[in-house]
CSV table of C-alpha atoms in Angstrom, one decimal:
chain,number,residue,atom,x,y,z
M,22,ILE,CA,-13.4,-11.9,-9.0
M,23,ASN,CA,-12.3,-15.1,-10.7
M,24,ARG,CA,-12.7,-15.9,-14.2
M,25,LEU,CA,-12.6,-19.5,-15.9
M,26,GLN,CA,-12.4,-19.3,-19.6
M,27,ARG,CA,-11.9,-22.5,-22.3
M,28,MET,CA,-8.6,-21.0,-23.5
M,29,PRO,CA,-5.2,-22.6,-24.3
M,30,LEU,CA,-2.1,-21.7,-21.9
M,31,PHE,CA,-0.5,-18.6,-23.1
M,32,THR,CA,3.0,-18.5,-24.3
M,33,ASP,CA,5.0,-16.3,-26.2
M,34,GLN,CA,4.7,-18.5,-29.3
M,35,ASN,CA,1.1,-19.1,-29.3
M,36,LYS,CA,-0.1,-15.4,-29.7
M,37,LYS,CA,-2.3,-16.1,-32.9
M,38,GLN,CA,-3.8,-19.1,-31.1
M,39,ARG,CA,-5.1,-17.7,-27.7
M,40,GLN,CA,-8.7,-17.4,-28.6
M,41,PHE,CA,-11.7,-19.0,-26.9
M,42,ASN,CA,-12.0,-22.6,-27.8
M,43,HIS,CA,-15.0,-24.6,-26.5
M,44,THR,CA,-13.3,-27.9,-26.9
M,45,LEU,CA,-10.7,-26.9,-24.2
M,46,PRO,CA,-11.3,-27.5,-20.3
M,47,LEU,CA,-11.8,-24.5,-18.3
M,48,ARG,CA,-8.8,-22.5,-16.7
M,49,HIS,CA,-8.3,-19.7,-14.5
M,50,THR,CA,-7.5,-16.5,-16.5
M,51,GLY,CA,-7.3,-12.8,-15.8
M,52,ARG,CA,-10.6,-11.2,-15.7
M,53,LEU,CA,-9.5,-8.5,-18.5
M,54,ILE,CA,-8.5,-11.4,-21.0
M,55,LEU,CA,-11.1,-11.0,-23.7
M,56,PRO,CA,-12.4,-14.2,-25.7
M,57,LYS,CA,-10.2,-13.5,-28.5
M,58,GLY,CA,-7.2,-13.8,-26.2
M,59,LEU,CA,-6.3,-10.2,-25.8
M,60,ASP,CA,-4.9,-9.3,-22.6
M,61,GLU,CA,-6.2,-5.7,-21.7
M,62,PHE,CA,-4.2,-5.7,-18.4
M,63,ASP,CA,-0.8,-7.1,-19.7
M,64,LEU,CA,2.0,-6.6,-17.0
M,65,PRO,CA,5.1,-4.7,-17.5
M,66,GLU,CA,8.4,-6.0,-17.8
M,67,LEU,CA,11.6,-5.7,-15.8
M,68,TRP,CA,13.9,-5.5,-18.7
M,69,ASN,CA,13.2,-5.0,-22.4
M,70,ASN,CA,16.7,-6.4,-23.1
M,71,TYR,CA,18.6,-7.5,-19.9
M,72,LYS,CA,21.8,-8.1,-22.0
M,73,LYS,CA,21.8,-4.6,-23.1
M,74,LYS,CA,20.5,-3.3,-20.0
M,75,GLN,CA,17.5,-1.5,-21.5
M,76,LYS,CA,14.9,-1.1,-18.6
M,77,GLY,CA,11.4,-2.1,-18.9
M,78,PHE,CA,8.7,0.0,-17.5
M,79,LEU,CA,9.0,-1.7,-14.1
M,80,ARG,CA,12.6,-0.7,-14.0
M,81,GLN,CA,12.1,2.7,-15.4
M,82,HIS,CA,9.2,3.1,-12.4
M,83,PHE,CA,11.7,2.2,-9.5
M,84,ASP,CA,13.9,5.3,-11.1
M,85,ALA,CA,10.6,7.6,-10.9
M,86,LEU,CA,9.6,6.3,-7.6
M,87,GLN,CA,13.1,7.1,-6.3
M,88,ILE,CA,12.8,10.7,-7.5
M,89,PHE,CA,9.5,11.1,-6.1
M,90,LEU,CA,10.5,9.9,-2.6
M,91,ASP,CA,13.5,12.0,-2.6
M,92,ASN,CA,11.8,15.2,-3.1
M,93,VAL,CA,8.0,14.7,-1.9
M,94,ASP,CA,8.9,16.7,1.2
M,95,SER,CA,10.4,19.6,-0.2
M,96,ILE,CA,7.7,19.8,-3.1
M,97,LEU,CA,4.8,19.6,-0.4
M,98,LYS,CA,6.5,22.3,1.4
M,99,ASP,CA,6.6,24.4,-1.7
M,100,LEU,CA,3.1,23.7,-2.4
M,101,THR,CA,1.8,24.5,1.0
M,102,GLU,CA,3.4,28.0,0.5
M,103,LEU,CA,2.2,28.6,-3.0
M,104,LEU,CA,-1.7,27.8,-1.9
M,105,GLN,CA,-1.2,30.1,1.0
M,106,LYS,CA,0.2,32.9,-0.9
M,107,ARG,CA,-2.0,32.7,-3.9
M,108,ASN,CA,-5.0,31.9,-1.5
M,109,VAL,CA,-6.0,28.9,-3.8
M,110,VAL,CA,-8.1,26.9,-1.5
M,111,ARG,CA,-11.7,27.5,-1.4
M,112,ASP,CA,-14.0,25.6,1.2
M,113,ASN,CA,-11.0,23.2,1.6
M,114,SER,CA,-11.1,22.3,-2.4
M,115,VAL,CA,-8.5,23.0,-5.2
M,116,VAL,CA,-9.0,22.6,-8.8
M,117,VAL,CA,-6.4,20.7,-10.1
M,118,MET,CA,-5.2,20.3,-13.9
M,119,THR,CA,-2.1,19.3,-15.8
M,120,VAL,CA,-0.7,20.4,-19.0
M,121,ASN,CA,2.1,20.2,-21.5
M,122,ALA,CA,2.7,22.6,-24.5
M,123,GLY,CA,1.0,20.4,-27.0
M,124,GLN,CA,-2.4,20.8,-24.9
M,125,SER,CA,-1.7,24.3,-24.1
M,126,GLU,CA,-4.4,26.0,-26.2
M,127,LEU,CA,-7.1,23.9,-24.5
M,128,LEU,CA,-5.9,24.9,-21.1
M,129,SER,CA,-6.3,28.6,-22.5
M,130,ASN,CA,-9.6,28.0,-23.7
M,131,PHE,CA,-10.9,26.7,-20.4
M,132,VAL,CA,-9.6,30.0,-18.6
M,133,CYS,CA,-10.8,32.2,-21.3
M,134,ALA,CA,-14.6,30.4,-21.3
M,135,ALA,CA,-14.4,30.7,-17.5
M,136,LYS,CA,-13.6,34.4,-17.5
M,137,SER,CA,-16.1,35.2,-20.3
M,138,ARG,CA,-18.8,33.7,-17.9
M,139,GLY,CA,-17.4,35.5,-14.9
M,140,PHE,CA,-16.1,32.8,-13.1
M,141,ASP,CA,-13.4,33.0,-10.3
M,142,THR,CA,-10.3,30.8,-11.4
M,143,SER,CA,-8.2,31.8,-8.4
M,144,ASN,CA,-8.6,28.4,-7.0
M,145,VAL,CA,-7.2,26.5,-10.0
M,146,LEU,CA,-3.9,25.0,-9.8
M,147,VAL,CA,-1.9,23.8,-13.0
M,148,PHE,CA,0.9,21.4,-13.0
M,149,PRO,CA,2.8,22.1,-16.2
M,150,THR,CA,5.2,19.5,-17.3
M,151,ASP,CA,7.5,21.9,-19.6
M,152,GLU,CA,8.7,25.5,-19.5
M,153,GLU,CA,6.3,26.9,-22.2
M,154,SER,CA,3.1,25.7,-20.5
M,155,TYR,CA,4.7,26.9,-17.3
M,156,LYS,CA,4.9,30.4,-18.7
M,157,LEU,CA,1.5,30.1,-20.3
M,158,ALA,CA,-0.2,29.2,-17.2
M,159,GLN,CA,1.3,32.2,-15.5
M,160,GLY,CA,0.5,34.3,-18.2
M,161,LEU,CA,-3.3,33.1,-17.8
M,162,GLY,CA,-3.3,34.4,-14.4
M,163,VAL,CA,-3.6,30.8,-12.4
M,164,ALA,CA,-1.7,29.4,-9.8
M,165,THR,CA,1.0,27.3,-11.2
M,166,TYR,CA,3.6,24.7,-9.8
M,167,PHE,CA,6.2,23.2,-12.2
M,168,ASP,CA,7.6,19.9,-10.6
M,169,ARG,CA,10.7,19.8,-12.5
M,170,LYS,CA,12.3,16.8,-10.9
M,171,ASN,CA,9.2,14.6,-11.5
M,172,LEU,CA,7.6,16.0,-14.5
M,173,GLY,CA,10.3,18.0,-16.4
M,174,SER,CA,11.4,15.0,-18.6
M,175,LEU,CA,7.8,14.4,-19.7
M,176,PRO,CA,7.3,15.0,-23.5
M,177,SER,CA,5.8,18.5,-24.4
M,178,GLY,CA,4.4,17.6,-27.8
M,179,GLU,CA,0.5,17.0,-28.3
M,180,ALA,CA,-0.8,13.4,-28.2
M,181,LYS,CA,-2.0,12.3,-31.7
M,182,PHE,CA,-4.5,9.9,-30.4
M,183,TYR,CA,-5.5,8.3,-27.3
M,184,GLY,CA,-2.9,5.9,-25.8
M,185,ASP,CA,0.0,7.1,-27.9
M,186,PRO,CA,3.4,7.3,-26.2
M,187,ILE,CA,3.0,11.0,-25.5
M,188,PHE,CA,-0.7,10.2,-24.1
M,189,ALA,CA,0.8,7.5,-21.9
M,190,SER,CA,3.9,9.6,-20.6
M,191,MET,CA,1.3,12.6,-19.4
M,192,MET,CA,-0.5,9.9,-17.3
M,193,TYR,CA,2.1,10.2,-14.5
M,194,ALA,CA,1.4,13.8,-14.1
M,195,LYS,CA,-2.1,13.1,-13.8
M,196,VAL,CA,-1.4,10.6,-10.9
M,197,LEU,CA,1.1,13.1,-9.0
M,198,CYS,CA,-0.7,16.2,-9.2
M,199,VAL,CA,-3.9,14.8,-7.5
M,200,LEU,CA,-1.8,12.8,-4.9
M,201,TYR,CA,0.3,16.1,-3.8
M,202,VAL,CA,-3.0,18.2,-3.1
M,203,SER,CA,-4.7,15.4,-1.5
M,204,LEU,CA,-1.8,14.5,0.9
M,205,LEU,CA,-1.9,18.3,2.2
M,206,GLY,CA,-5.3,17.5,3.4
M,207,HIS,CA,-7.3,19.4,0.6
M,208,ASP,CA,-10.4,18.0,-1.6
M,209,VAL,CA,-9.4,17.9,-5.3
M,210,LEU,CA,-11.7,18.6,-8.2
M,211,PHE,CA,-9.6,17.3,-11.0
M,212,GLN,CA,-10.2,18.1,-14.6
M,213,ASP,CA,-8.8,17.4,-17.9
M,214,VAL,CA,-7.9,20.7,-20.0
M,215,ASP,CA,-10.5,19.8,-22.7
M,216,ILE,CA,-13.5,21.2,-20.5
M,217,VAL,CA,-15.7,24.2,-20.4
M,218,TRP,CA,-17.9,25.3,-17.4
M,219,PHE,CA,-21.3,26.5,-17.8
M,220,LYS,CA,-21.7,26.6,-14.0
M,221,ASP,CA,-19.1,26.5,-11.3
M,222,PRO,CA,-18.9,22.5,-10.5
M,223,LEU,CA,-17.9,23.2,-7.0
M,224,THR,CA,-21.1,24.7,-6.1
M,225,TYR,CA,-22.5,21.2,-6.7
M,226,PHE,CA,-19.9,19.3,-4.6
M,227,HIS,CA,-20.1,21.7,-2.0
M,228,ASP,CA,-23.9,21.8,-1.5
M,229,LYS,CA,-24.6,20.5,1.9
M,230,SER,CA,-28.2,20.3,1.3
M,231,ASN,CA,-27.4,17.5,-1.5
M,232,THR,CA,-27.0,14.9,1.2
M,233,ALA,CA,-27.2,12.2,-1.4
M,234,ILE,CA,-23.7,13.0,-2.5
M,235,GLN,CA,-21.9,14.1,0.5
M,236,GLU,CA,-21.3,10.3,1.9
M,237,PHE,CA,-19.1,9.5,-1.1
M,238,ASP,CA,-15.3,9.6,-1.1
M,239,ILE,CA,-14.9,10.1,-4.7
M,240,LEU,CA,-17.3,11.1,-7.5
M,241,PHE,CA,-16.9,10.7,-11.2
M,242,GLN,CA,-18.2,11.7,-14.4
M,243,HIS,CA,-19.3,8.7,-16.4
M,244,ASP,CA,-17.1,7.7,-19.3
M,245,GLY,CA,-19.9,6.2,-21.2
M,246,SER,CA,-17.9,3.1,-22.4
M,247,ALA,CA,-18.8,-0.4,-21.9
M,248,GLN,CA,-15.2,-1.8,-22.2
M,249,SER,CA,-14.4,-4.4,-19.8
M,250,ARG,CA,-11.1,-2.7,-18.8
M,251,TYR,CA,-13.5,0.2,-17.3
M,252,ASN,CA,-15.7,-2.1,-15.5
M,253,PRO,CA,-17.4,-2.2,-13.2
M,254,PHE,CA,-17.5,1.7,-12.5
M,255,SER,CA,-16.9,3.1,-16.2
M,256,ALA,CA,-15.5,6.0,-14.3
M,257,ASN,CA,-14.1,9.0,-16.3
M,258,SER,CA,-10.6,9.8,-15.0
M,259,GLY,CA,-10.8,13.3,-16.6
M,260,PHE,CA,-13.4,14.6,-14.4
M,261,TYR,CA,-13.9,13.7,-10.6
M,262,TYR,CA,-13.9,15.1,-7.1
M,263,VAL,CA,-12.1,13.5,-4.5
M,264,ARG,CA,-12.4,14.2,-0.6
M,265,ALA,CA,-9.2,14.1,1.2
M,266,ASN,CA,-9.2,11.3,3.9
M,267,LYS,CA,-7.0,8.3,4.5
M,268,LYS,CA,-9.0,6.1,2.1
M,269,THR,CA,-8.5,8.4,-0.9
M,270,GLN,CA,-5.0,9.2,0.2
M,271,TYR,CA,-4.1,5.7,0.2
M,272,LEU,CA,-6.1,4.9,-3.0
M,273,PHE,CA,-3.9,7.7,-5.0
M,274,THR,CA,-0.7,6.6,-3.3
M,275,SER,CA,-1.6,3.1,-4.5
M,276,LEU,CA,-2.2,4.5,-7.9
M,277,LEU,CA,1.4,6.0,-7.9
M,278,TYR,CA,2.9,2.6,-6.9
M,279,HIS,CA,1.0,0.9,-10.0
M,280,GLY,CA,2.7,3.6,-12.2
M,281,ALA,CA,4.7,0.8,-14.2
M,282,VAL,CA,1.1,-0.8,-15.0
M,283,VAL,CA,-0.3,2.7,-16.0
M,284,ARG,CA,2.7,3.1,-18.5
M,285,LYS,CA,2.2,-0.4,-19.9
M,286,SER,CA,-1.4,-0.1,-20.2
M,287,LYS,CA,-1.3,3.3,-21.8
M,288,SER,CA,-4.2,4.5,-19.4
M,289,HIS,CA,-4.2,5.6,-15.6
M,290,GLN,CA,-8.0,5.6,-16.3
M,291,GLN,CA,-8.0,1.7,-16.4
M,292,VAL,CA,-5.5,1.2,-13.3
M,293,LEU,CA,-7.7,3.8,-11.5
M,294,VAL,CA,-10.9,2.0,-12.2
M,295,GLN,CA,-9.5,-1.4,-11.0
M,296,LEU,CA,-8.1,0.1,-7.9
M,297,LEU,CA,-11.7,1.7,-7.0
M,298,ASN,CA,-13.3,-2.0,-7.4
M,299,GLU,CA,-10.4,-3.2,-5.0
M,300,HIS,CA,-10.4,-0.3,-2.5
M,301,SER,CA,-14.2,-0.3,-2.4
M,302,SER,CA,-14.3,-3.9,-1.7
M,303,MET,CA,-11.4,-4.0,0.9
M,304,PHE,CA,-11.2,-0.6,2.5
M,305,GLY,CA,-15.0,0.6,2.2
M,306,LEU,CA,-14.1,3.4,-0.3
M,307,LYS,CA,-17.4,5.1,-1.1
M,308,VAL,CA,-17.4,5.5,-5.0
M,309,LYS,CA,-20.0,7.4,-7.2
M,310,VAL,CA,-20.2,7.7,-10.7
M,311,PHE,CA,-23.0,9.8,-12.0
M,312,ASP,CA,-25.2,8.0,-14.5
M,313,LYS,CA,-24.6,8.7,-18.1
M,314,MET,CA,-28.3,8.9,-19.0
M,315,GLN,CA,-30.3,9.7,-15.8
M,316,THR,CA,-28.4,12.6,-15.0
M,317,ASP,CA,-27.3,15.5,-17.0
M,318,MET,CA,-25.0,17.5,-14.8
M,319,PHE,CA,-21.7,16.3,-16.2
M,320,PRO,CA,-21.8,15.5,-20.1
M,321,GLY,CA,-18.7,14.5,-21.9
M,322,GLY,CA,-17.6,12.9,-25.0
M,323,PHE,CA,-20.2,10.2,-25.0
M,324,HIS,CA,-23.1,12.8,-25.2
M,325,TYR,CA,-21.3,15.2,-27.7
M,326,HIS,CA,-21.0,12.1,-30.2
M,327,GLN,CA,-24.0,9.7,-29.3
M,328,ASP,CA,-26.4,11.5,-26.9
M,329,TRP,CA,-27.8,14.3,-29.1
M,330,ASP,CA,-31.0,14.9,-27.0
M,331,THR,CA,-28.6,15.9,-24.1
M,332,MET,CA,-26.6,18.2,-26.6
M,333,ARG,CA,-29.6,19.8,-28.0
M,334,SER,CA,-30.9,20.7,-24.5
M,335,ILE,CA,-27.5,22.2,-23.8
M,336,ILE,CA,-27.7,24.3,-27.0
M,337,LYS,CA,-31.3,25.4,-26.0
M,338,GLY,CA,-30.3,26.5,-22.5
M,339,GLU,CA,-32.6,23.7,-21.0
M,340,SER,CA,-29.8,21.7,-19.6
M,341,ASN,CA,-28.7,21.2,-15.9
M,342,ALA,CA,-25.1,21.0,-17.3
M,343,PHE,CA,-22.2,22.2,-15.1
M,344,ILE,CA,-19.7,21.3,-17.7
M,345,LEU,CA,-18.7,20.0,-21.2
M,346,HIS,CA,-15.9,17.5,-21.4
M,347,MET,CA,-14.8,17.0,-25.0
M,348,SER,CA,-13.6,13.3,-24.3
M,349,TRP,CA,-14.0,10.4,-26.8
M,350,THR,CA,-12.2,12.6,-29.3
M,351,GLU,CA,-9.1,11.5,-31.1
M,352,ASN,CA,-7.0,14.5,-31.0
M,353,LYS,CA,-6.6,18.4,-30.0
M,354,VAL,CA,-7.4,19.5,-33.2
M,355,ASN,CA,-10.8,18.0,-33.4
M,356,LYS,CA,-11.5,19.0,-30.0
M,357,LEU,CA,-10.8,22.7,-31.0
M,358,LEU,CA,-13.2,22.5,-34.2
M,359,PHE,CA,-16.0,20.9,-32.1
M,360,PHE,CA,-15.8,23.4,-29.6
M,361,ARG,CA,-15.8,26.2,-32.1
M,362,GLN,CA,-18.9,25.0,-33.7
M,363,MET,CA,-20.5,24.5,-30.3
M,364,GLY,CA,-19.7,28.3,-29.6
M,365,GLU,CA,-17.5,27.3,-26.7
M,366,TRP,CA,-14.2,28.5,-28.0
M,367,TYR,CA,-12.6,31.9,-26.6
M,368,PHE,CA,-9.0,31.8,-27.1
M,369,SER,CA,-8.2,34.0,-30.2
M,370,ASP,CA,-6.7,32.5,-33.2
M,371,LYS,CA,-3.7,35.1,-33.1
M,372,CYS,CA,-2.4,33.6,-29.9
M,373,ILE,CA,-2.9,29.9,-31.2
M,374,SER,CA,0.6,28.4,-31.6
M,375,ASN,CA,2.4,31.7,-31.3
M,376,ASP,CA,5.5,32.1,-29.3
M,377,LEU,CA,4.9,33.4,-25.9
M,378,SER,CA,7.7,35.8,-26.3
M,379,ASN,CA,5.7,37.7,-29.0
M,380,LEU,CA,2.7,37.8,-26.6
M,381,ILE,CA,4.5,38.7,-23.4
M,382,GLY,CA,7.2,41.0,-22.9
M,383,GLY,CA,9.1,38.8,-20.5
M,384,GLY,CA,10.1,39.2,-16.7
M,385,ASP,CA,7.4,39.5,-14.2
M,386,ALA,CA,4.7,40.4,-16.8
M,387,VAL,CA,4.4,36.6,-17.6
M,388,SER,CA,3.0,36.0,-14.2
M,389,ASP,CA,0.4,38.9,-14.0
M,390,GLY,CA,-2.2,37.2,-16.4
M,391,GLY,CA,-1.3,39.2,-19.3
M,392,LEU,CA,-2.5,36.7,-21.9
M,393,VAL,CA,-6.2,37.1,-20.4
M,394,GLU,CA,-6.6,40.5,-21.9
M,395,LYS,CA,-4.3,39.8,-24.8
M,396,CYS,CA,-5.8,36.4,-26.0
M,397,CYS,CA,-9.1,36.0,-24.4
M,398,SER,CA,-12.4,36.8,-26.3
M,399,LYS,CA,-15.2,38.0,-24.4
M,400,GLU,CA,-17.6,36.6,-26.9
M,401,PRO,CA,-17.4,33.1,-28.6
M,402,ILE,CA,-15.4,32.3,-31.6
M,403,PHE,CA,-17.7,30.3,-33.9
M,404,SER,CA,-17.2,28.4,-37.0
M,405,CYS,CA,-18.7,25.7,-38.8
M,406,HIS,CA,-16.7,22.5,-39.3
M,407,PHE,CA,-18.9,19.2,-39.6
M,408,LYS,CA,-22.8,19.0,-40.1
M,409,ASP,CA,-22.8,15.4,-38.4
M,410,LYS,CA,-21.6,16.9,-35.1
M,411,PRO,CA,-23.4,19.1,-32.4
M,412,SER,CA,-23.3,22.9,-33.2
M,413,LYS,CA,-24.7,26.0,-31.9
M,414,VAL,CA,-26.4,26.7,-35.2
M,415,PRO,CA,-27.1,24.5,-38.3
M,416,CYS,CA,-24.0,23.8,-40.6
M,417,PRO,CA,-25.6,22.3,-43.7
M,418,ASP,CA,-22.7,23.5,-45.9
M,419,SER,CA,-19.9,21.4,-43.9
M,420,PRO,CA,-18.6,18.0,-44.7
M,421,LEU,CA,-19.2,14.8,-42.7
M,422,ILE,CA,-16.5,13.6,-40.5
M,423,ASP,CA,-18.0,10.3,-39.5
M,424,PRO,CA,-18.8,8.2,-42.8
M,425,HIS,CA,-20.2,5.4,-40.8
M,426,ARG,CA,-23.1,7.5,-39.5
M,427,PRO,CA,-24.0,9.9,-42.1
M,428,ARG,CA,-26.4,12.1,-40.8
M,429,SER,CA,-27.0,15.8,-39.8
M,430,PHE,CA,-27.2,16.9,-36.2
M,431,TRP,CA,-29.8,19.4,-37.2
M,432,GLY,CA,-31.7,17.0,-39.6
């Protein structure tokens, strides 16, 4: 898709004069350049400073690719053995997640909430990016693979906001974990850790009677955003189901090759959506994104923050929702508070930010799921925090969090 706009030629010297100007002739621009002149798909540099040999994102990605290529065969062998030993694969599908220590409470809540509803989490495979989250995932009793060579250098802290350096660095883990399992020939349900299940979503994707979805190679939760960088699909890369075939394997291999652009744009979602567009057109990749208003199976942050009719139906137990994805939320602190007042928090306060050595005695005990009994509540841990956000019960005495929309969820 080509785009023509009335804009000046871009140079390093005219960054403040790049905006649309109707007196200028039409010229060819990238289709993600906005009328104000902002390029939402700026390309990565080879060098940040050539004289000082400071590598740009492109050179950094060359190094990362070399590590991947040197180790991919041994990693796939390890994963094959792990999946067989733990009997992870179910109906050729694996639920894949990745986590660092900064987001470990959200992973813990996912497992605890699933356990409270009686869901089997034996087909969940977690790719931690540091030792602490590796031990935590083992303590939660889920299959765990720590790719130290490729992911061991990623930051362990929590992202403070969407797109910050920690958030951007973790995008590489989201690329690799799906690619690995797909290359082994297994379908993947990838999900972020800020999710709770109301029903096992695999039952939806495995339902052969639902012929309308069986033809698609990859199916996404709708992101809810109309930003141009997510067009035309507006697919949410934090919850999707991908069938293992040569089209999707090449899609995620291509995503790996675009890793420098992922780092530069601080979003693997943005890059993945553009590859969906290209691969759909070029190779016939069949992509499904569930409509954000006409379907209610996979609600996310858009619904939590803006579509309160959907949230009320979930609270009343009248929804067809399989999950709730707490996307569109600035940081982990708020996600935790929103889950608590929705009655969807099950990870005990005594275990939050506690040193794992205080919870598990060490040795083999770390791998036996011992954290589930010590840290998982069978009943939701509820507390009110904001009256202008959805909650299980009214929170009239709580403050507002969004001053631009001063209204109470319960009226």
